[in-house]
Tab-separated table of C-alpha atoms in Angstrom:
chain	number	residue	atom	x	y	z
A	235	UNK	CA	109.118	73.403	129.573
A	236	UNK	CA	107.587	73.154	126.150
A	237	UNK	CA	106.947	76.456	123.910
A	238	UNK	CA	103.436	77.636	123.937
A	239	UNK	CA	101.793	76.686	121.077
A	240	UNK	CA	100.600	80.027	118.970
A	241	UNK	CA	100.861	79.257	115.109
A	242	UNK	CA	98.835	77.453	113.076
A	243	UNK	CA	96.703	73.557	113.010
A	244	UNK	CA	99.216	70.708	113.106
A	245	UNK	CA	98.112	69.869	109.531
A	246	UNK	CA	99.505	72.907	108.026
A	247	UNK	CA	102.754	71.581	108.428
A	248	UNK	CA	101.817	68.196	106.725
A	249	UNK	CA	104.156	68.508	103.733
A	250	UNK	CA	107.086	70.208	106.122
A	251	UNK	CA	106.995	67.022	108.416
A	252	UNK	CA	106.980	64.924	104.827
A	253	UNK	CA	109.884	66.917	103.921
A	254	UNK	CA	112.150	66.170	107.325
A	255	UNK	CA	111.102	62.400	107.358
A	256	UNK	CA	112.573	61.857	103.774
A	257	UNK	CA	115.433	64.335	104.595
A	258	UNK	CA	115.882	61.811	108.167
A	259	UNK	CA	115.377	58.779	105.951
A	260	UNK	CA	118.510	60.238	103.622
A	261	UNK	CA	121.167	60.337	106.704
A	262	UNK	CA	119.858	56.935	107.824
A	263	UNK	CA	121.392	55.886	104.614
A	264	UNK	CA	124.166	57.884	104.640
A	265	UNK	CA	123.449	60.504	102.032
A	266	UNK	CA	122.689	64.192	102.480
A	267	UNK	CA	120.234	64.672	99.919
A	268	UNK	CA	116.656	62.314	99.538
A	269	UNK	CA	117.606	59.812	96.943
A	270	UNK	CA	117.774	60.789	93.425
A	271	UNK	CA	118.481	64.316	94.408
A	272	UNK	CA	122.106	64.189	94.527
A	273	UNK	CA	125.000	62.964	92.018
A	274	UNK	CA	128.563	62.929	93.199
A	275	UNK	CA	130.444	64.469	90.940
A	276	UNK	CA	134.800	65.572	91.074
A	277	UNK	CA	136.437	65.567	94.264
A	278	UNK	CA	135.929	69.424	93.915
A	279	UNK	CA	132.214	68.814	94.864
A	280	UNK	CA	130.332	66.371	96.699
A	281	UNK	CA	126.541	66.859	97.094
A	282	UNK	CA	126.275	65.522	100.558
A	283	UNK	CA	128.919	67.955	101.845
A	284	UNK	CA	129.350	71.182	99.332
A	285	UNK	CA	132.139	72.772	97.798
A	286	UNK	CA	136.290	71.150	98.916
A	287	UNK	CA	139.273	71.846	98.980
A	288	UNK	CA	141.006	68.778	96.563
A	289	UNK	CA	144.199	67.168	97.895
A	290	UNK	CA	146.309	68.307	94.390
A	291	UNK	CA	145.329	72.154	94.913
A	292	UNK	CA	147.505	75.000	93.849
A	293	UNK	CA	149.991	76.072	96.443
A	294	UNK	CA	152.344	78.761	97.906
A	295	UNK	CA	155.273	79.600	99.006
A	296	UNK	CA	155.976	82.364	101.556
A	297	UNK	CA	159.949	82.549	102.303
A	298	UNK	CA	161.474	84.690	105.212
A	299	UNK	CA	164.687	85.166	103.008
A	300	UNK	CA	162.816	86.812	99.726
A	301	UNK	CA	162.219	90.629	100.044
A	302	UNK	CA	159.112	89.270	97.935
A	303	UNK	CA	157.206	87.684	100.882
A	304	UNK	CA	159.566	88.522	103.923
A	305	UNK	CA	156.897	91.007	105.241
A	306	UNK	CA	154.184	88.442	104.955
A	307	UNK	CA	156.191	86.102	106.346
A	308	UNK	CA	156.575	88.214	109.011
A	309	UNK	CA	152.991	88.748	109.753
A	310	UNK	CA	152.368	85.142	110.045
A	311	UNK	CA	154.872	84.414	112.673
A	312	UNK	CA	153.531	87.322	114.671
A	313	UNK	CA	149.853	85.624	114.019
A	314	UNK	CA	151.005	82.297	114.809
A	315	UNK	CA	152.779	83.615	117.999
A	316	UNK	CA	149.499	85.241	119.503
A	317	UNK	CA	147.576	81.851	118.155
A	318	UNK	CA	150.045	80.215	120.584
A	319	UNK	CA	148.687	82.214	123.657
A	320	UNK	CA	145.181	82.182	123.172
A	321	UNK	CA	145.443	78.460	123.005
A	322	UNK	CA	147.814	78.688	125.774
A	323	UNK	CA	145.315	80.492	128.158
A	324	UNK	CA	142.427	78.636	126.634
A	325	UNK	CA	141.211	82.698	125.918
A	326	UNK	CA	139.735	83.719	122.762
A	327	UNK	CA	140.109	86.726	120.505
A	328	UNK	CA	138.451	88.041	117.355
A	329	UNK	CA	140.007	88.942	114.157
A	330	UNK	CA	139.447	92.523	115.111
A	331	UNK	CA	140.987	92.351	118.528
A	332	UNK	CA	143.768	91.005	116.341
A	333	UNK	CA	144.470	93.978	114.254
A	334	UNK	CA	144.049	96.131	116.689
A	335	UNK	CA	146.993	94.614	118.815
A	336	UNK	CA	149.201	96.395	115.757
A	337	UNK	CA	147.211	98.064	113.297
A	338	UNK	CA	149.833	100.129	111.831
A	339	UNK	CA	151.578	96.359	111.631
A	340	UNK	CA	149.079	94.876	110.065
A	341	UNK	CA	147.902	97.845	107.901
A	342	UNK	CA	144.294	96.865	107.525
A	343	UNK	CA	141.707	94.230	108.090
A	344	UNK	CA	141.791	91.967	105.151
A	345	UNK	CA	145.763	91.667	105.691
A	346	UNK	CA	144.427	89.868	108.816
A	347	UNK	CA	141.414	87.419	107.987
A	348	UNK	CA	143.569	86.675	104.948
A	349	UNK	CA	146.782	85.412	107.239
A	350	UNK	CA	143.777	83.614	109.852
A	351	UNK	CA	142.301	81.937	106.651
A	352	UNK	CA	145.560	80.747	105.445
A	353	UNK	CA	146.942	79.504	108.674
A	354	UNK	CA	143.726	77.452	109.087
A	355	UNK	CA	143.944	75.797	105.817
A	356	UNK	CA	147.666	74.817	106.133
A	357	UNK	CA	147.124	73.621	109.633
A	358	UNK	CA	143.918	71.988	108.031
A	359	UNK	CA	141.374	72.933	111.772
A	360	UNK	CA	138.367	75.002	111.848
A	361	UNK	CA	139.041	78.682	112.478
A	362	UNK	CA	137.909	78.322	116.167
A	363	UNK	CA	140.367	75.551	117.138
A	364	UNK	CA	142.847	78.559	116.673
A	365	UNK	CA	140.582	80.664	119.559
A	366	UNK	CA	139.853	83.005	117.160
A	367	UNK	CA	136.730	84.534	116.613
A	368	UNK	CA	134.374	86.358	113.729
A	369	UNK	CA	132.410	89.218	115.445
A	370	UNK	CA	128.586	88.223	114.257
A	371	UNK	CA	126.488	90.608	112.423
A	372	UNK	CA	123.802	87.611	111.736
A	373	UNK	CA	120.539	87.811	113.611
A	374	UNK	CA	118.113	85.211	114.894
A	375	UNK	CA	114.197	84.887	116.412
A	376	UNK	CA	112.005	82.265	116.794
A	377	UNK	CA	111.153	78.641	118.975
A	378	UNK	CA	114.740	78.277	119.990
A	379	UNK	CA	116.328	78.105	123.704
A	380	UNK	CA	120.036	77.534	124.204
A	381	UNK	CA	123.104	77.235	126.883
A	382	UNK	CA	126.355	79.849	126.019
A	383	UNK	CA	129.440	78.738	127.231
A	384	UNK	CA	129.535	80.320	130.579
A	385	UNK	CA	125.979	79.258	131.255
A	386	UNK	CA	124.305	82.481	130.067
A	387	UNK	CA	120.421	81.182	129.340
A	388	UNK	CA	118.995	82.597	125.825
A	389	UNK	CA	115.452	82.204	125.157
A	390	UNK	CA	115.147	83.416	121.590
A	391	UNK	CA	111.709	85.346	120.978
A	392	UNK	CA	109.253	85.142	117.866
A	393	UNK	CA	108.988	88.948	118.511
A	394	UNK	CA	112.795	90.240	118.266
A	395	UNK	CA	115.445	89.211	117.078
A	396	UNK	CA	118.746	88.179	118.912
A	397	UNK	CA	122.290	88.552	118.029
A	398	UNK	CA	123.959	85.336	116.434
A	399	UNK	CA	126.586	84.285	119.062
A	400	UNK	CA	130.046	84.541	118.377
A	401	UNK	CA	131.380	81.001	120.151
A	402	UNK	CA	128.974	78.943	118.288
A	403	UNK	CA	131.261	75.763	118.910
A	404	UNK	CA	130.527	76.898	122.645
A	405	UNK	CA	127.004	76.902	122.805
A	406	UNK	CA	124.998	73.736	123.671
A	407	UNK	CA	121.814	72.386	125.347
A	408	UNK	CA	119.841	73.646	121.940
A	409	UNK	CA	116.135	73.333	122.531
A	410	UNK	CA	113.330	73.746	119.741
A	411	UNK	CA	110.134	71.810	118.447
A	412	UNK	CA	110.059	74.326	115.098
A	413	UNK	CA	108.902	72.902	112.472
A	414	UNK	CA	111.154	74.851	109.694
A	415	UNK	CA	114.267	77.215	109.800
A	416	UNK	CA	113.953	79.937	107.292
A	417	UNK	CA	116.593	81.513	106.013
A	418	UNK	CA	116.532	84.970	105.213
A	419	UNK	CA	118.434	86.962	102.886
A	420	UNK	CA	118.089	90.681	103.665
A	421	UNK	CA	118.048	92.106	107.024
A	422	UNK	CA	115.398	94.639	105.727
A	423	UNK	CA	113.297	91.502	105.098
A	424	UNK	CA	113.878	89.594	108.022
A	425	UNK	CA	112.930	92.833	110.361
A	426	UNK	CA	109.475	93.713	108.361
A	427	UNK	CA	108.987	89.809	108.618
A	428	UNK	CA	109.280	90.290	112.053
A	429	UNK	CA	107.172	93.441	111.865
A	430	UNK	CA	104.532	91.498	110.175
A	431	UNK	CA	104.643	89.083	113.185
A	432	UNK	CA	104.881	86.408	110.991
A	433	UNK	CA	107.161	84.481	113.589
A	434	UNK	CA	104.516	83.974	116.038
A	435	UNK	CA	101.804	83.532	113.379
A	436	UNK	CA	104.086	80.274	112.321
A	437	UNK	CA	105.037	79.401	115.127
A	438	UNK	CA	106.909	76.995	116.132
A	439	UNK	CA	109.891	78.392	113.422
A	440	UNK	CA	113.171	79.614	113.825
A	441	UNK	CA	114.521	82.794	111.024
A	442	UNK	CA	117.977	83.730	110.735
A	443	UNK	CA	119.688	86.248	108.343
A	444	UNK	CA	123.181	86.581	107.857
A	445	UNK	CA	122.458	90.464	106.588
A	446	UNK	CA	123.685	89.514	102.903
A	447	UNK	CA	126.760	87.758	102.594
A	448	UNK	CA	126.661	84.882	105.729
A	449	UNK	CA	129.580	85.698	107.942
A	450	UNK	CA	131.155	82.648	109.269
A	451	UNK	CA	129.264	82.597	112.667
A	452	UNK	CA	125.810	82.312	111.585
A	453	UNK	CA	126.819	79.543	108.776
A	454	UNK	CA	128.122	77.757	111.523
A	455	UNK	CA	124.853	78.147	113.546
A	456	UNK	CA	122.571	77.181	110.466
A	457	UNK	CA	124.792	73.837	110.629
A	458	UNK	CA	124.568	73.630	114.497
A	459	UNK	CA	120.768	73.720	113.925
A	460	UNK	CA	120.785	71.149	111.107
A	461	UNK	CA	122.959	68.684	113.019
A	462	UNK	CA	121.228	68.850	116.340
A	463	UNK	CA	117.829	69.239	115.601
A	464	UNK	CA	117.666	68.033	112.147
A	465	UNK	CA	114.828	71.359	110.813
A	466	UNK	CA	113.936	71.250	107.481
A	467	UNK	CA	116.329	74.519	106.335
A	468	UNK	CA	114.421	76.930	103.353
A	469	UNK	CA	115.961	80.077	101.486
A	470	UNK	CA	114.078	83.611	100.772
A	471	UNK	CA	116.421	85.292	98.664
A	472	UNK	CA	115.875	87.641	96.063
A	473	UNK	CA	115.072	86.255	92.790
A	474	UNK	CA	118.632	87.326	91.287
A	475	UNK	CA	122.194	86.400	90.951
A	476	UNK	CA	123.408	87.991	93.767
A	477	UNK	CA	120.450	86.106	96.178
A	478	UNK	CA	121.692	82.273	94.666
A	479	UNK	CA	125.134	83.051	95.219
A	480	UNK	CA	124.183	83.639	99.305
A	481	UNK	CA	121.774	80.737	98.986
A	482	UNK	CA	124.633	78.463	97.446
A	483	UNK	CA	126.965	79.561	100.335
A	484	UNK	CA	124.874	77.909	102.726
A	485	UNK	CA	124.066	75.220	100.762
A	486	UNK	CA	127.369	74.148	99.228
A	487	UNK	CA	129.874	76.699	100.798
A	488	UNK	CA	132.393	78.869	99.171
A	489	UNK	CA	135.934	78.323	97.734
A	490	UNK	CA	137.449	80.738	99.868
A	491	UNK	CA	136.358	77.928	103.044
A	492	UNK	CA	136.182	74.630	101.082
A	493	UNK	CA	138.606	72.858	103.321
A	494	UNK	CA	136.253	73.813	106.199
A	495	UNK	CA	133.128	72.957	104.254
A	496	UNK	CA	131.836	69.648	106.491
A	497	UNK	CA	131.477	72.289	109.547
A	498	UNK	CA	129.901	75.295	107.461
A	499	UNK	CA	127.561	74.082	104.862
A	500	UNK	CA	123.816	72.381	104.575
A	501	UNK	CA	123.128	70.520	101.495
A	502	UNK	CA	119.284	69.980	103.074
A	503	UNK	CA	118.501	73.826	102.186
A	504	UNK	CA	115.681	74.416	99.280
A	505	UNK	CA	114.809	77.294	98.241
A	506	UNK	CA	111.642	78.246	99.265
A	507	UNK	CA	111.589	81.846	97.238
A	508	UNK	CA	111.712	84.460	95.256
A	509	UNK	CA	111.386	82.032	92.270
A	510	UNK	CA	111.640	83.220	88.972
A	511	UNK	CA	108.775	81.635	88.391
A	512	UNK	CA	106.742	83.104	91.131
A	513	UNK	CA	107.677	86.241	89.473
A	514	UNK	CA	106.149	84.750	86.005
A	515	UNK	CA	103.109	83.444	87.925
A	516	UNK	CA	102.107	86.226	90.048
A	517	UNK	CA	102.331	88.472	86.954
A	518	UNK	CA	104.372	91.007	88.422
A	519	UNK	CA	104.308	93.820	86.384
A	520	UNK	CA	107.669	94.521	84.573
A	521	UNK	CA	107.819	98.591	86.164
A	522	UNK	CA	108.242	95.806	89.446
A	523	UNK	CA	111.732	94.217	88.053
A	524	UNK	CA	114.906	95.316	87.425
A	525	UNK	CA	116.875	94.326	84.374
A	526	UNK	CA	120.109	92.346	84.688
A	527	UNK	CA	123.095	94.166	84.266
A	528	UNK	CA	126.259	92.848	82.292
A	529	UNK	CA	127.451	91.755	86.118
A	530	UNK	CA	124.403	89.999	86.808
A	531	UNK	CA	124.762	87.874	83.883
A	532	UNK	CA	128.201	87.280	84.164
A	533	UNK	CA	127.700	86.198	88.005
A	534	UNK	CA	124.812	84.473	86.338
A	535	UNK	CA	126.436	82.326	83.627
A	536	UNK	CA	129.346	81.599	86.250
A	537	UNK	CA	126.890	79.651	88.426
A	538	UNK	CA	124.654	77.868	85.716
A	539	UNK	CA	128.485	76.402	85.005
A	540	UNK	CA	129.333	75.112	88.879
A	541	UNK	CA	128.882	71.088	89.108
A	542	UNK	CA	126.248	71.527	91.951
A	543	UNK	CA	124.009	73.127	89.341
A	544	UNK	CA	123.931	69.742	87.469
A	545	UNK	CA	122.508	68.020	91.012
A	546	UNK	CA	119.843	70.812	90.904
A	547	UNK	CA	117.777	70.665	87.653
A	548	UNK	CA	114.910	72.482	89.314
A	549	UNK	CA	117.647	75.377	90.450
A	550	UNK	CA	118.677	75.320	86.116
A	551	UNK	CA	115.407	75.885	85.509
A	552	UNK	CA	114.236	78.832	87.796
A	553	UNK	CA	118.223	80.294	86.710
A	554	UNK	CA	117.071	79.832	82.941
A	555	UNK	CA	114.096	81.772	83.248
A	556	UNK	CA	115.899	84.487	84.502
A	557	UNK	CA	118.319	84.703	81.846
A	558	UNK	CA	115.997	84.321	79.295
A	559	UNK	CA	113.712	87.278	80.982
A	560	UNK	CA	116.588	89.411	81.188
A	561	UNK	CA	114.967	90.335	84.673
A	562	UNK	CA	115.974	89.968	88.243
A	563	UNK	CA	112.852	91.123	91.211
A	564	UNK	CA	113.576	91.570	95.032
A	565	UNK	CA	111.680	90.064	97.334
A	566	UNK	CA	110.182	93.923	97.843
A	567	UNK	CA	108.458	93.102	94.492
A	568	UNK	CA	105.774	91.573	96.081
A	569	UNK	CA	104.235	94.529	98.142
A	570	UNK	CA	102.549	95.232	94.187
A	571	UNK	CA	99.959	92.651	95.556
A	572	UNK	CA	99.456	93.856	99.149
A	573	UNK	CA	101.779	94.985	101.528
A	574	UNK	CA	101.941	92.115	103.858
A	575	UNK	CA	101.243	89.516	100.604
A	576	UNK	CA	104.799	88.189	101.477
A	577	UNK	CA	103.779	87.245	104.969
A	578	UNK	CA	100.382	86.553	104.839
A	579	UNK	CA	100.195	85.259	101.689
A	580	UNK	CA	103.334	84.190	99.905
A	581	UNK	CA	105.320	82.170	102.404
A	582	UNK	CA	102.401	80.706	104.063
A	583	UNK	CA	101.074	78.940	101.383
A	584	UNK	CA	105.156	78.181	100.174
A	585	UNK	CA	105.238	76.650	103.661
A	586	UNK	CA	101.839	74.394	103.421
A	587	UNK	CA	102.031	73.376	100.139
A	588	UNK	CA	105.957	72.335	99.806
A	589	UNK	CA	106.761	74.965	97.074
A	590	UNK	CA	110.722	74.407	98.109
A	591	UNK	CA	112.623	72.819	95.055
């Protein structure tokens, strides 16, 4: 059964088809990026995949006969031991079933995804081969139908929004004819987005936000959705540092994951908004921006220095004119024009007119 048709003409999505038969044409070749977007750069980085982990990386130790690292040592085992019976039983458990087994053990959280995250990297497989789980706080709405694991149906809705899934590897039979997956920061965003009904007014589209920071479950759905359906993939972030650094995770990863990196990141994303430069051209009155703190330029300079950045002379730009404004907006900076500008206005025209860079 096909989705209903409800958004707008076929021709308003002229320069998105443009966009996915250049971004088709760059796999065909073998690239991740249209040509002449991309330059591979140290085995740190490679544009078609993001941010990895290089073969000569800093390592460490953990003894069971140093009072040091005994503890820790320890820990692992006792991780490694329940690892063993989940795989066993072909069961699965998330990270906060696994501190719970113990907690006074383990003491807190981190202690835990710390242990999972280094177990994974020295056994080099995806944190899921171990049948363990992230709980997802990510959300999801739009043209999308897919299969769970135990043959639960899901029919996303362009109305509300359903919870990310938390077996993504176990979900299959993905159905869609959008025509774009946007990517959305800020939870607060993505749910007056919704409010605005600006789902069903673009219909067919998919939206996802990963509520801030991505957790590891809706990255891994963003690349589910890029490798089986092949959607052009945009970014509304806030136009500060904090809003690249969640746009870059998607886009080139984190080092925290890099040796998991070819299952978690896009390199197709653009970013579709806030630009700096939308902020310039709108003329957005300054009472409407906030200025950069020392942090902000610090997180600031730190990414104008990463070697994607050089792959991204568009990105350098929009990042220049922020530093040289001293100024960061929210997206929230818009509702000076109109209080819907963002969806009726902003994105729309964004959308039709390919102003992704």
């Amino acid at each position: 059964m096909a989705f209903a048709p409800m958004g707008p003409e076929p021709s308003f999505f002229q320069a998105l088809d443009q966009h996915r038969a250049s971004l088709l044409a760059a796999l065909r070749t073998g690239g991740g990026e249209p040509a002449g977007v991309g330059t591979r750069l140290a085995s740190r980085f490679e544009d078609s995949v993001g941010l990895q982990m290089i073969s000569h990386c800093t390592t460490k130790k953990i003894k069971s006969d140093s009072l040091k690292s005994v503890k820790n040592f320890a820990l692992i085992l006792k991780i490694l031991s329940m690892i063993y019976k989940l795989v066993q039983s072909d069961t699965y458990a998330t990270k906060r079933d696994i501190y719970y087994t113990d907690s006074q053990l383990f003491g807190n959280q981190t202690t835990v995804d710390s242990i999972i995250n280094d177990i994974s990297c020295m056994l080099k497989v995806p944190r899921r081969c171990l049948h363990i789980l992230s709980t997802s706080k990510g959300l999801i709405a739009g043209n999308l139908r897919y299969m769970e694991e135990d043959g639960t149906k899901v029919h996303c809705s362009c109305a509300t929004a359903v919870a990310v899934p938390s077996n993504i590897q176990g979900i299959w039979n993905l159905i869609t004819d959008a025509k774009f997956l946007l990517i959305v920061e800020k939870d607060a965003t993505f749910q007056r987005l919704l409010d605005d009904n600006f789902c069903s007014r673009m219909s067919p589209c998919i939206m996802v936000t990963g509520k801030g920071v991505p957790d590891l479950n809706t990255r891994l759905l963003v690349r589910k959705l890029w490798d089986t359906c092949h959607v052009p993939t945009v970014a509304l972030v806030d136009a500060d540092p904090h809003g690249i650094e969640i746009m870059c995770i998607y886009k080139y990863g984190s080092m925290s994951m890099s040796f998991e990196a070819h299952n978690l990141t896009v390199p197709a994303v653009r970013w579709l908004g806030l630009l700096p430069s939308d902020v310039k051209r709108l003329n957005i009155p300054k009472d409407n921006l906030i200025p950069l703190t020392k942090r902000d330029q610090m997180k600031l300079d730190s990414i104008l220095k990463r070697p994607y950045v050089t792959c991204q002379p568009c990105w350098r730009k929009e990042m220049e004119i922020m530093a040289d404004s001293k100024m960061k907006a929210e997206i929230q900076a818009l509702t000076f024009l109109s209080s819907d500008y963002l969806s009726r206005v902003y994105l729309p025209n964004k959308l039709k007119f390919g102003g992704w860079i």
